[in-house]
Amino acid sequence: YGFYPLSPTEAGAALFGELDTVFQCHYEALEALPAGAELLASSERFEIQAFRLDAAIGVQFHPDARADMLEGWWDGNADMRQRPGVQPLEDQVVDGARLEPARAAFVGRLIDEWLPQAAAGETAA
């Protein structure tokens, strides 16, 4: 629970840009890519952090985690705060502010890449 390093693959490098650390709030993981999917990013703890399947892009982190949201999420996730590896809230707030430009740029690219394909009906059934 907190901000942890992310390793984009060659296929995901342009999409992730400068984003190399993401907010995670989970302890479960995909064990295999869906058939036909392309891996876009992984991490030390979770092999599959992002993938593309046709026009769909799946992520196993929170690109929506803005710095101004973190305290509310912390308050609402008391059960997660007891798990091993939880980053202290103070560190999350600092990392959230530092990473905000890269996070916002990633979200913009994610929408720019996905939305035109989805609108064209190129999504998987």
PDB file of C-alpha atoms in Angstrom:
ATOM      1  CA  TYR A   1       0.000   0.000   0.000  1.00  0.00           C
ATOM      2  CA  GLY A   2       1.809   3.057  -1.285  1.00  0.00           C
ATOM      3  CA  PHE A   3       4.118   4.090  -4.107  1.00  0.00           C
ATOM      4  CA  TYR A   4       6.368   1.406  -5.567  1.00  0.00           C
ATOM      5  CA  PRO A   5       8.703   1.172  -8.584  1.00  0.00           C
ATOM      6  CA  LEU A   6       7.358   0.138 -11.972  1.00  0.00           C
ATOM      7  CA  SER A   7       9.344  -1.232 -14.914  1.00  0.00           C
ATOM      8  CA  PRO A   8       7.766  -0.523 -18.301  1.00  0.00           C
ATOM      9  CA  THR A   9       8.611  -3.004 -21.038  1.00  0.00           C
ATOM     10  CA  GLU A  10       9.875  -1.864 -24.417  1.00  0.00           C
ATOM     11  CA  ALA A  11       6.270  -2.089 -25.651  1.00  0.00           C
ATOM     12  CA  GLY A  12       5.069   0.125 -22.791  1.00  0.00           C
ATOM     13  CA  ALA A  13       7.889   2.677 -22.725  1.00  0.00           C
ATOM     14  CA  ALA A  14       6.153   5.348 -24.807  1.00  0.00           C
ATOM     15  CA  LEU A  15       2.888   5.011 -22.890  1.00  0.00           C
ATOM     16  CA  PHE A  16       4.506   5.228 -19.448  1.00  0.00           C
ATOM     17  CA  GLY A  17       6.995   7.957 -20.331  1.00  0.00           C
ATOM     18  CA  GLU A  18       8.595   9.255 -17.123  1.00  0.00           C
ATOM     19  CA  LEU A  19       6.224   7.326 -14.852  1.00  0.00           C
ATOM     20  CA  ASP A  20       8.416   4.791 -13.060  1.00  0.00           C
ATOM     21  CA  THR A  21       6.657   4.686  -9.672  1.00  0.00           C
ATOM     22  CA  VAL A  22       2.943   4.051  -9.130  1.00  0.00           C
ATOM     23  CA  PHE A  23       0.422   3.885  -6.303  1.00  0.00           C
ATOM     24  CA  GLN A  24      -0.636   0.358  -5.430  1.00  0.00           C
ATOM     25  CA  CYS A  25      -3.306  -0.777  -3.035  1.00  0.00           C
ATOM     26  CA  HIS A  26      -3.502  -4.522  -3.505  1.00  0.00           C
ATOM     27  CA  TYR A  27      -1.904  -7.803  -2.560  1.00  0.00           C
ATOM     28  CA  GLU A  28      -3.426 -10.019  -5.230  1.00  0.00           C
ATOM     29  CA  ALA A  29      -1.986 -10.343  -8.719  1.00  0.00           C
ATOM     30  CA  LEU A  30      -2.673 -11.658 -12.169  1.00  0.00           C
ATOM     31  CA  GLU A  31      -0.751 -14.874 -12.597  1.00  0.00           C
ATOM     32  CA  ALA A  32      -0.829 -14.961 -16.398  1.00  0.00           C
ATOM     33  CA  LEU A  33      -1.548 -12.558 -19.215  1.00  0.00           C
ATOM     34  CA  PRO A  34      -4.834 -13.059 -21.020  1.00  0.00           C
ATOM     35  CA  ALA A  35      -4.408 -14.900 -24.332  1.00  0.00           C
ATOM     36  CA  GLY A  36      -3.100 -12.503 -26.967  1.00  0.00           C
ATOM     37  CA  ALA A  37      -2.190  -9.755 -24.492  1.00  0.00           C
ATOM     38  CA  GLU A  38       1.065  -7.810 -24.580  1.00  0.00           C
ATOM     39  CA  LEU A  39       2.883  -6.973 -21.327  1.00  0.00           C
ATOM     40  CA  LEU A  40       3.423  -3.221 -20.894  1.00  0.00           C
ATOM     41  CA  ALA A  41       4.898  -3.050 -17.374  1.00  0.00           C
ATOM     42  CA  SER A  42       5.955  -5.196 -14.454  1.00  0.00           C
ATOM     43  CA  SER A  43       7.444  -4.702 -11.011  1.00  0.00           C
ATOM     44  CA  GLU A  44       9.640  -6.570  -8.579  1.00  0.00           C
ATOM     45  CA  ARG A  45       6.648  -7.824  -6.636  1.00  0.00           C
ATOM     46  CA  PHE A  46       4.079  -8.238  -9.419  1.00  0.00           C
ATOM     47  CA  GLU A  47       5.136  -9.544 -12.814  1.00  0.00           C
ATOM     48  CA  ILE A  48       2.036  -8.195 -14.555  1.00  0.00           C
ATOM     49  CA  GLN A  49       1.369  -4.530 -13.776  1.00  0.00           C
ATOM     50  CA  ALA A  50      -0.014  -3.404 -17.140  1.00  0.00           C
ATOM     51  CA  PHE A  51      -0.985  -5.023 -20.417  1.00  0.00           C
ATOM     52  CA  ARG A  52      -2.716  -4.334 -23.716  1.00  0.00           C
ATOM     53  CA  LEU A  53      -5.259  -6.629 -25.338  1.00  0.00           C
ATOM     54  CA  ASP A  54      -6.557  -5.269 -28.625  1.00  0.00           C
ATOM     55  CA  ALA A  55      -7.748  -1.739 -27.728  1.00  0.00           C
ATOM     56  CA  ALA A  56      -8.089  -2.515 -24.004  1.00  0.00           C
ATOM     57  CA  ILE A  57      -5.357  -1.484 -21.580  1.00  0.00           C
ATOM     58  CA  GLY A  58      -5.359  -3.084 -18.138  1.00  0.00           C
ATOM     59  CA  VAL A  59      -3.411  -1.824 -15.139  1.00  0.00           C
ATOM     60  CA  GLN A  60      -2.956  -3.262 -11.666  1.00  0.00           C
ATOM     61  CA  PHE A  61      -2.189   0.008  -9.925  1.00  0.00           C
ATOM     62  CA  HIS A  62      -4.027   3.294  -9.440  1.00  0.00           C
ATOM     63  CA  PRO A  63      -3.297   5.894 -12.132  1.00  0.00           C
ATOM     64  CA  ASP A  64      -6.125   7.886 -10.522  1.00  0.00           C
ATOM     65  CA  ALA A  65      -4.195   8.329  -7.235  1.00  0.00           C
ATOM     66  CA  ARG A  66      -3.695  12.076  -7.029  1.00  0.00           C
ATOM     67  CA  ALA A  67      -1.779  13.512  -4.088  1.00  0.00           C
ATOM     68  CA  ASP A  68      -4.899  15.292  -2.805  1.00  0.00           C
ATOM     69  CA  MET A  69      -6.738  11.939  -2.499  1.00  0.00           C
ATOM     70  CA  LEU A  70      -4.203   9.944  -0.486  1.00  0.00           C
ATOM     71  CA  GLU A  71      -5.244  10.936   3.035  1.00  0.00           C
ATOM     72  CA  GLY A  72      -8.863  10.005   2.332  1.00  0.00           C
ATOM     73  CA  TRP A  73      -7.818   6.643   0.909  1.00  0.00           C
ATOM     74  CA  TRP A  74      -5.606   6.069   3.956  1.00  0.00           C
ATOM     75  CA  ASP A  75      -8.505   6.753   6.297  1.00  0.00           C
ATOM     76  CA  GLY A  76     -10.772   4.446   4.308  1.00  0.00           C
ATOM     77  CA  ASN A  77      -8.391   1.477   4.130  1.00  0.00           C
ATOM     78  CA  ALA A  78      -7.554   0.629   7.731  1.00  0.00           C
ATOM     79  CA  ASP A  79      -7.497  -3.090   6.883  1.00  0.00           C
ATOM     80  CA  MET A  80      -4.828  -2.579   4.181  1.00  0.00           C
ATOM     81  CA  ARG A  81      -2.639  -0.502   6.506  1.00  0.00           C
ATOM     82  CA  GLN A  82      -1.978  -3.590   8.633  1.00  0.00           C
ATOM     83  CA  ARG A  83      -0.380  -5.555   5.786  1.00  0.00           C
ATOM     84  CA  PRO A  84       3.389  -5.937   5.322  1.00  0.00           C
ATOM     85  CA  GLY A  85       5.127  -3.405   3.085  1.00  0.00           C
ATOM     86  CA  VAL A  86       2.740  -0.520   3.725  1.00  0.00           C
ATOM     87  CA  GLN A  87       4.337   2.839   3.041  1.00  0.00           C
ATOM     88  CA  PRO A  88       3.721   5.462   5.778  1.00  0.00           C
ATOM     89  CA  LEU A  89       1.161   8.120   4.858  1.00  0.00           C
ATOM     90  CA  GLU A  90       3.752  10.899   5.167  1.00  0.00           C
ATOM     91  CA  ASP A  91       5.897   9.203   2.487  1.00  0.00           C
ATOM     92  CA  GLN A  92       2.854   8.678   0.271  1.00  0.00           C
ATOM     93  CA  VAL A  93       1.987  12.365   0.388  1.00  0.00           C
ATOM     94  CA  VAL A  94       5.562  13.368  -0.526  1.00  0.00           C
ATOM     95  CA  ASP A  95       5.752  10.786  -3.333  1.00  0.00           C
ATOM     96  CA  GLY A  96       2.293  11.697  -4.591  1.00  0.00           C
ATOM     97  CA  ALA A  97       3.252  15.349  -4.974  1.00  0.00           C
ATOM     98  CA  ARG A  98       6.616  14.522  -6.567  1.00  0.00           C
ATOM     99  CA  LEU A  99       5.094  12.058  -9.033  1.00  0.00           C
ATOM    100  CA  GLU A 100       1.989  14.074  -9.948  1.00  0.00           C
ATOM    101  CA  PRO A 101       3.322  15.512 -13.247  1.00  0.00           C
ATOM    102  CA  ALA A 102       4.368  12.054 -14.524  1.00  0.00           C
ATOM    103  CA  ARG A 103       1.078  10.502 -13.327  1.00  0.00           C
ATOM    104  CA  ALA A 104      -1.027  13.163 -15.032  1.00  0.00           C
ATOM    105  CA  ALA A 105       0.965  12.856 -18.268  1.00  0.00           C
ATOM    106  CA  PHE A 106       0.514   9.068 -18.217  1.00  0.00           C
ATOM    107  CA  VAL A 107      -3.250   9.389 -17.730  1.00  0.00           C
ATOM    108  CA  GLY A 108      -3.397  11.815 -20.661  1.00  0.00           C
ATOM    109  CA  ARG A 109      -1.482   9.414 -22.903  1.00  0.00           C
ATOM    110  CA  LEU A 110      -3.597   6.493 -21.708  1.00  0.00           C
ATOM    111  CA  ILE A 111      -6.803   8.314 -22.669  1.00  0.00           C
ATOM    112  CA  ASP A 112      -5.356   9.619 -25.940  1.00  0.00           C
ATOM    113  CA  GLU A 113      -4.254   6.124 -26.945  1.00  0.00           C
ATOM    114  CA  TRP A 114      -7.298   4.194 -25.789  1.00  0.00           C
ATOM    115  CA  LEU A 115     -10.210   6.524 -26.532  1.00  0.00           C
ATOM    116  CA  PRO A 116      -9.823   6.807 -30.321  1.00  0.00           C
ATOM    117  CA  GLN A 117      -9.560   3.027 -30.662  1.00  0.00           C
ATOM    118  CA  ALA A 118     -12.552   2.428 -28.410  1.00  0.00           C
ATOM    119  CA  ALA A 119     -14.616   5.024 -30.272  1.00  0.00           C
ATOM    120  CA  ALA A 120     -13.738   3.313 -33.563  1.00  0.00           C
ATOM    121  CA  GLY A 121     -15.137   0.050 -32.210  1.00  0.00           C
ATOM    122  CA  GLU A 122     -11.775  -1.681 -32.102  1.00  0.00           C
ATOM    123  CA  THR A 123     -12.271  -3.076 -28.617  1.00  0.00           C
ATOM    124  CA  ALA A 124     -12.294  -6.800 -27.959  1.00  0.00           C
ATOM    125  CA  ALA A 125     -15.670  -8.452 -27.459  1.00  0.00           C
TER     126      ALA A 125
END
